mmCIF file with all atom_site columns, C-alpha atoms in Angstrom:
data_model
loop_
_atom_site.group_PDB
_atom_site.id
_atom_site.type_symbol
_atom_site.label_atom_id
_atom_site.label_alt_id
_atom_site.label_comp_id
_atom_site.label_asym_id
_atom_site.label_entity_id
_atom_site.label_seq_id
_atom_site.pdbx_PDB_ins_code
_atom_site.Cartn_x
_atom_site.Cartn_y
_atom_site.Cartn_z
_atom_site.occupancy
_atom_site.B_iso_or_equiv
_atom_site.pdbx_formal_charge
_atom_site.auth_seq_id
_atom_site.auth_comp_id
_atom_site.auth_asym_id
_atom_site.auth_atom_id
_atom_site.pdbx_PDB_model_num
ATOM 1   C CA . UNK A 1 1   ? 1.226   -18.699 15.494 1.00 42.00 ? 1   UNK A CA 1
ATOM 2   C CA . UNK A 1 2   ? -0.947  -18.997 12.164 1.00 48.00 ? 2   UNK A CA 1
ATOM 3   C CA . UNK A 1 3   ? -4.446  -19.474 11.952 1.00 52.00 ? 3   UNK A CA 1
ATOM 4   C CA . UNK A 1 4   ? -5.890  -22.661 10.497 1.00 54.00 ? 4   UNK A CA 1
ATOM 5   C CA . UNK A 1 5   ? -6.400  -22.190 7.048  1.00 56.00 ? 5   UNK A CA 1
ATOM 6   C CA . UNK A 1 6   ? -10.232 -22.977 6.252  1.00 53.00 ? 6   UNK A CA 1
ATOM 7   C CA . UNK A 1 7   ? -10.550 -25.747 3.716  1.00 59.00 ? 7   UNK A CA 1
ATOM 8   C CA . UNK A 1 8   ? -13.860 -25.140 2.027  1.00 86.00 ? 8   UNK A CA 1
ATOM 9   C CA . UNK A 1 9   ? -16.214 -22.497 1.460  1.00 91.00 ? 9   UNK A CA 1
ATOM 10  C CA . UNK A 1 10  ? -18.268 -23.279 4.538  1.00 94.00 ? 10  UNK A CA 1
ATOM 11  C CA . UNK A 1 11  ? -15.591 -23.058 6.563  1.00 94.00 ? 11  UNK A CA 1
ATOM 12  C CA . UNK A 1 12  ? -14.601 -19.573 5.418  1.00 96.00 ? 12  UNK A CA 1
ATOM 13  C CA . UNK A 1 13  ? -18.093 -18.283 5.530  1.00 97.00 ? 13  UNK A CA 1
ATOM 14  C CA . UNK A 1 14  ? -18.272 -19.775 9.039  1.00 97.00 ? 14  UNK A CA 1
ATOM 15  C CA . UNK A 1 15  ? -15.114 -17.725 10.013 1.00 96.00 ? 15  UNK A CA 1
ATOM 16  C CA . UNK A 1 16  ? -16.436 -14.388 8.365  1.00 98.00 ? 16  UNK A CA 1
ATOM 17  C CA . UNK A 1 17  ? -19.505 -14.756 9.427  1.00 98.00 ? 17  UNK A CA 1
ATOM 18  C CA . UNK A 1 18  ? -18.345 -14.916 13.452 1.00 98.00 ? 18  UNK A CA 1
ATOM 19  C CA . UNK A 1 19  ? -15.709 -12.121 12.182 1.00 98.00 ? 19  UNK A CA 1
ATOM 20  C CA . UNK A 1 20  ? -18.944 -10.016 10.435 1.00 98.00 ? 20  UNK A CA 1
ATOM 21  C CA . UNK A 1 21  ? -21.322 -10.147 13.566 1.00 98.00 ? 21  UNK A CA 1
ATOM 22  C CA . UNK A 1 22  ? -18.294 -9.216  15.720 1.00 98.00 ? 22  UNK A CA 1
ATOM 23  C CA . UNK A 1 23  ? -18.169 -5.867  14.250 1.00 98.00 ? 23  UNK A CA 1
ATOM 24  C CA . UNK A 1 24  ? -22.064 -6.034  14.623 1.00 98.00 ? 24  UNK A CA 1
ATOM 25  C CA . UNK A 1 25  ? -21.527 -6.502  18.431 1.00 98.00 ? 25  UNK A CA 1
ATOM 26  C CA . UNK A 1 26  ? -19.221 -3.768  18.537 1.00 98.00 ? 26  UNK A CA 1
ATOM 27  C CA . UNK A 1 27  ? -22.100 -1.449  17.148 1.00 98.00 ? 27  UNK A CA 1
ATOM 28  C CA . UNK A 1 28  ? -24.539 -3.029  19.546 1.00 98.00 ? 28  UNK A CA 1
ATOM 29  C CA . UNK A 1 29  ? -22.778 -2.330  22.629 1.00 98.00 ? 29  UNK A CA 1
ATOM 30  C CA . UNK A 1 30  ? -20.490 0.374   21.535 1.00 98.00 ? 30  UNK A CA 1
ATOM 31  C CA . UNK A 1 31  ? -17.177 -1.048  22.051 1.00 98.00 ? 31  UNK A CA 1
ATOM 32  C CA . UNK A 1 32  ? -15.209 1.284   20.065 1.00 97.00 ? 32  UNK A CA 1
ATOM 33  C CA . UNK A 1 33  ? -11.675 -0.725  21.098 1.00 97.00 ? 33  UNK A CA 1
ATOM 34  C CA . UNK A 1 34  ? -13.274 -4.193  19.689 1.00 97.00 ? 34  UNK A CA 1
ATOM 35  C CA . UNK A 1 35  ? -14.378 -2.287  16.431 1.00 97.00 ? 35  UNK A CA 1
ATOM 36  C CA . UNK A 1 36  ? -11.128 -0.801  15.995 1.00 97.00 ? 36  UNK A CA 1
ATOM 37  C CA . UNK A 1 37  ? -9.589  -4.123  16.572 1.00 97.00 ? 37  UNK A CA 1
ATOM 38  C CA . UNK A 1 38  ? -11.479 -6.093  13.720 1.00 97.00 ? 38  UNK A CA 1
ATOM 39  C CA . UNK A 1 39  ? -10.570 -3.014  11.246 1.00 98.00 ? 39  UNK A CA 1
ATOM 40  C CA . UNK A 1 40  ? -6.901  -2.614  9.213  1.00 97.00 ? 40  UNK A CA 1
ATOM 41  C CA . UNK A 1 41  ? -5.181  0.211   9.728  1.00 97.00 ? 41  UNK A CA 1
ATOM 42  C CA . UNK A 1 42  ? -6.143  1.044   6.079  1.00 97.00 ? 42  UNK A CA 1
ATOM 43  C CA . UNK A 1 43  ? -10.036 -0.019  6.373  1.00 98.00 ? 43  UNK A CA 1
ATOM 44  C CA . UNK A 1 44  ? -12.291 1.658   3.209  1.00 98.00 ? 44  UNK A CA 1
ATOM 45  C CA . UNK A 1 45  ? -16.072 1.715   3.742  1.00 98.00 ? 45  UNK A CA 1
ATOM 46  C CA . UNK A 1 46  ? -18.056 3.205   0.892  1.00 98.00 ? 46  UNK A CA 1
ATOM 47  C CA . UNK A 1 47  ? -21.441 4.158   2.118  1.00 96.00 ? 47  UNK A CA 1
ATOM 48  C CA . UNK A 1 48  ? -24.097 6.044   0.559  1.00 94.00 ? 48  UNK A CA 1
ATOM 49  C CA . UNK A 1 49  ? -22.630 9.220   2.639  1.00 94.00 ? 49  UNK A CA 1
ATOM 50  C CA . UNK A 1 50  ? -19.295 8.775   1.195  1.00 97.00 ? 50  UNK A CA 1
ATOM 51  C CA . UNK A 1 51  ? -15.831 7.412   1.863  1.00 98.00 ? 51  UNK A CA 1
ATOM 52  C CA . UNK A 1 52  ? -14.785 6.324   5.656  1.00 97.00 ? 52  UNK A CA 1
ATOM 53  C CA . UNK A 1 53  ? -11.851 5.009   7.116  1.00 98.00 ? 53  UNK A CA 1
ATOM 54  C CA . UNK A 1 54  ? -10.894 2.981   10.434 1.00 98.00 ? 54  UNK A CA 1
ATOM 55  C CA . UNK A 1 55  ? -10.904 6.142   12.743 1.00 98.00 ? 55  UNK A CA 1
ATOM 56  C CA . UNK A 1 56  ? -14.610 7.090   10.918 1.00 97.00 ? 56  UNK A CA 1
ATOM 57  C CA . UNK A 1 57  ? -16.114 4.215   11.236 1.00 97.00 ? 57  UNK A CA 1
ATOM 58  C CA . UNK A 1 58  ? -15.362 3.916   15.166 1.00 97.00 ? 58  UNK A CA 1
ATOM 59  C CA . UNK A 1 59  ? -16.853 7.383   15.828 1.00 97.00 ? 59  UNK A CA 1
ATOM 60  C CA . UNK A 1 60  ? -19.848 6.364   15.335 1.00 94.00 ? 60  UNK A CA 1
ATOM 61  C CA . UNK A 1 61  ? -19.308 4.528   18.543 1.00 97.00 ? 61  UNK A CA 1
ATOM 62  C CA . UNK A 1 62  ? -17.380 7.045   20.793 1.00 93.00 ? 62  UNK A CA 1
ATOM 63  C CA . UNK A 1 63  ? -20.685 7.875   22.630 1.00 93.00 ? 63  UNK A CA 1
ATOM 64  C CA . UNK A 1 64  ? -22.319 4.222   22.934 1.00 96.00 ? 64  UNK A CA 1
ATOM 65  C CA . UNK A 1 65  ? -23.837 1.766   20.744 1.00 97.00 ? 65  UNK A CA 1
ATOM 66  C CA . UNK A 1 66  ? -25.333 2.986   17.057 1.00 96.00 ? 66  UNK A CA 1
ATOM 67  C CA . UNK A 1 67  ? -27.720 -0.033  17.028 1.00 97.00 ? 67  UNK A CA 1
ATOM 68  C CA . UNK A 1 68  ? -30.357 -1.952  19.054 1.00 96.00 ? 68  UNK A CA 1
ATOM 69  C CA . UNK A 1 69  ? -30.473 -5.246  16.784 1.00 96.00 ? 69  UNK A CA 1
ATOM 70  C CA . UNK A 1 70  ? -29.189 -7.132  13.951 1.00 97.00 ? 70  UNK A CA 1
ATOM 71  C CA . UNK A 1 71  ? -29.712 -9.765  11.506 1.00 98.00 ? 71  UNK A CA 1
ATOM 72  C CA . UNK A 1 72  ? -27.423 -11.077 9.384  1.00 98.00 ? 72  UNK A CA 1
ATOM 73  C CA . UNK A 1 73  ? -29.249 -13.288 6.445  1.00 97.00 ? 73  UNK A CA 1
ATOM 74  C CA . UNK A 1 74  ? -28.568 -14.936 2.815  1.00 97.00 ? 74  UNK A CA 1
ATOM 75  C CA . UNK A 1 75  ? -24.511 -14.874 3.078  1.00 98.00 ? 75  UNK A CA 1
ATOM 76  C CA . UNK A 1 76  ? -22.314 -15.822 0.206  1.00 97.00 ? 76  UNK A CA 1
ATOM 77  C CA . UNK A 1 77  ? -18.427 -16.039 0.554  1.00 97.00 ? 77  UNK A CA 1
ATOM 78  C CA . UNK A 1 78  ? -15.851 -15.940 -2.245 1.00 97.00 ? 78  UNK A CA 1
ATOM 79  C CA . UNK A 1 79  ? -12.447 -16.942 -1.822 1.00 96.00 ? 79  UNK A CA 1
ATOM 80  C CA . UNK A 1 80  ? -10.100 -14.282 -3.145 1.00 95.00 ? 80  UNK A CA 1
ATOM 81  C CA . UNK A 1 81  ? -6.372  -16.106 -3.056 1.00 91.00 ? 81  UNK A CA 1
ATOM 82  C CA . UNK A 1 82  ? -5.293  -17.982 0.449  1.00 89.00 ? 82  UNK A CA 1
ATOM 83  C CA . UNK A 1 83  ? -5.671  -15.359 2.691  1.00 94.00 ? 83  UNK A CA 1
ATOM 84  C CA . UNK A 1 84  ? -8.568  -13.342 1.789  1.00 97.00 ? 84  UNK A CA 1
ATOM 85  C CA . UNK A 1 85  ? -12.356 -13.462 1.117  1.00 97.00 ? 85  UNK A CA 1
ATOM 86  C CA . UNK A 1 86  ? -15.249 -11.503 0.295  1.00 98.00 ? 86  UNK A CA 1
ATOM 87  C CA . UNK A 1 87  ? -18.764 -11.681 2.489  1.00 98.00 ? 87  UNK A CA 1
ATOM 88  C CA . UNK A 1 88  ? -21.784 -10.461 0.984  1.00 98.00 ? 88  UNK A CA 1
ATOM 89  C CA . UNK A 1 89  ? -25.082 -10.722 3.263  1.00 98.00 ? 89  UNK A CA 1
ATOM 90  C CA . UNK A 1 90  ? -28.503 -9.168  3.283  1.00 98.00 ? 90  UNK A CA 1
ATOM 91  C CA . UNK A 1 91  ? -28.466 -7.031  7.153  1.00 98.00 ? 91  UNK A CA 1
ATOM 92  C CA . UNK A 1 92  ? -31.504 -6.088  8.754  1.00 97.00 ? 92  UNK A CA 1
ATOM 93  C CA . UNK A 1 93  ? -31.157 -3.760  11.874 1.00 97.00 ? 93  UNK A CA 1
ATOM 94  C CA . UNK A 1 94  ? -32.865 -0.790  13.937 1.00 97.00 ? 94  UNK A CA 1
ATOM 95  C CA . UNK A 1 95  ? -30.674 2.217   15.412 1.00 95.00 ? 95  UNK A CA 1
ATOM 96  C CA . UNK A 1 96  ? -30.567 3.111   18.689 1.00 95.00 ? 96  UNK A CA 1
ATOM 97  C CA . UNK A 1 97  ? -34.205 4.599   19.693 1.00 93.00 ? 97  UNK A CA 1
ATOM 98  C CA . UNK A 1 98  ? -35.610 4.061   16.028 1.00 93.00 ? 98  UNK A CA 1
ATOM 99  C CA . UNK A 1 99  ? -38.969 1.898   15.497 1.00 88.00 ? 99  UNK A CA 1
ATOM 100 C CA . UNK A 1 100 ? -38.072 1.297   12.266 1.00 92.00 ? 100 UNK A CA 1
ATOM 101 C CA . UNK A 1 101 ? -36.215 -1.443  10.787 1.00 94.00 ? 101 UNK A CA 1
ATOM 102 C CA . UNK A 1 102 ? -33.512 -0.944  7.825  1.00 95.00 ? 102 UNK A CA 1
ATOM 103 C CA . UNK A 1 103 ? -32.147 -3.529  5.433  1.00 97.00 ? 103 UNK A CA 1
ATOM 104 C CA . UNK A 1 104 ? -28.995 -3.309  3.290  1.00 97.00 ? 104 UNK A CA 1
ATOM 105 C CA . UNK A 1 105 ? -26.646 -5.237  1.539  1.00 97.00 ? 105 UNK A CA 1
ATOM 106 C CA . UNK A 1 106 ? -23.176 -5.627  2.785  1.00 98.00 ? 106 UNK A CA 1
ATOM 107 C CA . UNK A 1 107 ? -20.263 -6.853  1.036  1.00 98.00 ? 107 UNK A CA 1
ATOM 108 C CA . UNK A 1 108 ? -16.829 -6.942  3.269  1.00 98.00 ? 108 UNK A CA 1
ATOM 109 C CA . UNK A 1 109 ? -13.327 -7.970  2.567  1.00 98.00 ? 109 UNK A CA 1
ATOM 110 C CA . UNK A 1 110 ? -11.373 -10.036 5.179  1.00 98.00 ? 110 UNK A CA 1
ATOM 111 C CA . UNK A 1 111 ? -7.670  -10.325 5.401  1.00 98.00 ? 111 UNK A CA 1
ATOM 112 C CA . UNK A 1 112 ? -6.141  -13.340 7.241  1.00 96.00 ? 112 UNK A CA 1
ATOM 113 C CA . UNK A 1 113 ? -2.432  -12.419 9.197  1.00 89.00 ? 113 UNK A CA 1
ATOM 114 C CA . UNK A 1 114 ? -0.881  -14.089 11.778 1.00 88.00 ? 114 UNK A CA 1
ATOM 115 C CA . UNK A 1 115 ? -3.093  -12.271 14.473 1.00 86.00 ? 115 UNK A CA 1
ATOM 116 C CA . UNK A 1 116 ? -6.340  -13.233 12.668 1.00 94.00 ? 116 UNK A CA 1
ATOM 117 C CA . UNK A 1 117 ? -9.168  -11.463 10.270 1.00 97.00 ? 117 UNK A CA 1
ATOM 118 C CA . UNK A 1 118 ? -8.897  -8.089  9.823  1.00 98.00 ? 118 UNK A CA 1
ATOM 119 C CA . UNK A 1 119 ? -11.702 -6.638  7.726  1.00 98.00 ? 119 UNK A CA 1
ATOM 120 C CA . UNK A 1 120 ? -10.272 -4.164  4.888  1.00 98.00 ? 120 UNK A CA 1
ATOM 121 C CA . UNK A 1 121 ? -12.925 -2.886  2.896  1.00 98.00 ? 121 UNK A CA 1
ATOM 122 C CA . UNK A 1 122 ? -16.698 -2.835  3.267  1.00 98.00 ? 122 UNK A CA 1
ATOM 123 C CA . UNK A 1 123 ? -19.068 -1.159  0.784  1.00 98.00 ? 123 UNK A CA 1
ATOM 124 C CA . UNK A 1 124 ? -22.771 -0.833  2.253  1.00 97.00 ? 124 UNK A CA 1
ATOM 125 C CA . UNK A 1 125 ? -26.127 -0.558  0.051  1.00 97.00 ? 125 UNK A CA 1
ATOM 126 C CA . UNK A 1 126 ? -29.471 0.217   1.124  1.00 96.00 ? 126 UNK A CA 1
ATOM 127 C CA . UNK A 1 127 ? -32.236 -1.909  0.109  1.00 96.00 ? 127 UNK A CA 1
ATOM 128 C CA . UNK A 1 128 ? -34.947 -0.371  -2.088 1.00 90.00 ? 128 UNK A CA 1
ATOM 129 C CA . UNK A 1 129 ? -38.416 -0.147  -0.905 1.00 73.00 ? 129 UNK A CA 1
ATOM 130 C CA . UNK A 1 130 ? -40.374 0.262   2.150  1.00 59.00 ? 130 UNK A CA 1
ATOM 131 C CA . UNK A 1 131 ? -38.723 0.000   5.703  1.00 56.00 ? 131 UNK A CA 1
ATOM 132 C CA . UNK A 1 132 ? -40.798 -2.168  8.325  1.00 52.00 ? 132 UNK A CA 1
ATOM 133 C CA . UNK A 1 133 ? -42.183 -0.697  11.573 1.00 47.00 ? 133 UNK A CA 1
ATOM 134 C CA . UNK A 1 134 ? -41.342 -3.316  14.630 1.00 45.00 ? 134 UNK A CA 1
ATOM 135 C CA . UNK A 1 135 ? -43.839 -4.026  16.760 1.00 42.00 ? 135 UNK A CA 1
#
């Protein structure tokens, strides 16, 4: 059975968004089978340590979670055709057993099938300047 098709903008960044922090979730508590599941077979990440595909970017999970907290701020969606959009956010998040904070700039492409969002393509950026200690 197909998904509703969302209507307006808000209604597709409302669906990426819950789609985006899923994969957040997955990092957080190191459910490898959930990340795998929100990733296409064909998944591209470009990253400031290269190129990474589906099976890459679950490693990072095979021992446990990669990441004590997230936030996910300033989103913008842009339709691109029926049954795909792009998500572009501002994340900031600690590692596992850091103090310090990061912030970067994700944008993500979602596909819509039959079975739901699958996220194709994600190209992170690190923010420039200083990283904040947590108290």
């Amino acid at each position: 059975m197909a998904k509703t098709r969302p209507h307006s903008d808000t209604e597709l960044l409302n669906a990426l968004l819950e789609c985006e922090a899923r994969v957040w979730q997955a990092l957080q508590t190191g459910d490898s089978a959930a990340d795998a599941a929100l990733l296409s077979a064909d998944f591209l990440g470009v990253y400031p340590d290269g190129f990474a595909g589906r099976e890459d970017h679950v490693a990072q999970i095979s021992a446990g979670a990669s990441i004590d907290r997230y936030e996910i701020t300033d989103a913008k969606v842009r339709a691109m055709g029926q049954d795909h959009g792009l998500l572009s956010y501002r994340a900031l998040y600690s590692r596992c057993g850091k103090e310090v904070e990061e912030v970067m700039y994700v944008s993500s492409i979602w596909q819509r099938s039959d079975a739901g969002w699958v996220n194709t393509f994600s190209q992170d950026t690190p923010a420039l300047g200083p990283e904040r200690e947590t108290n």
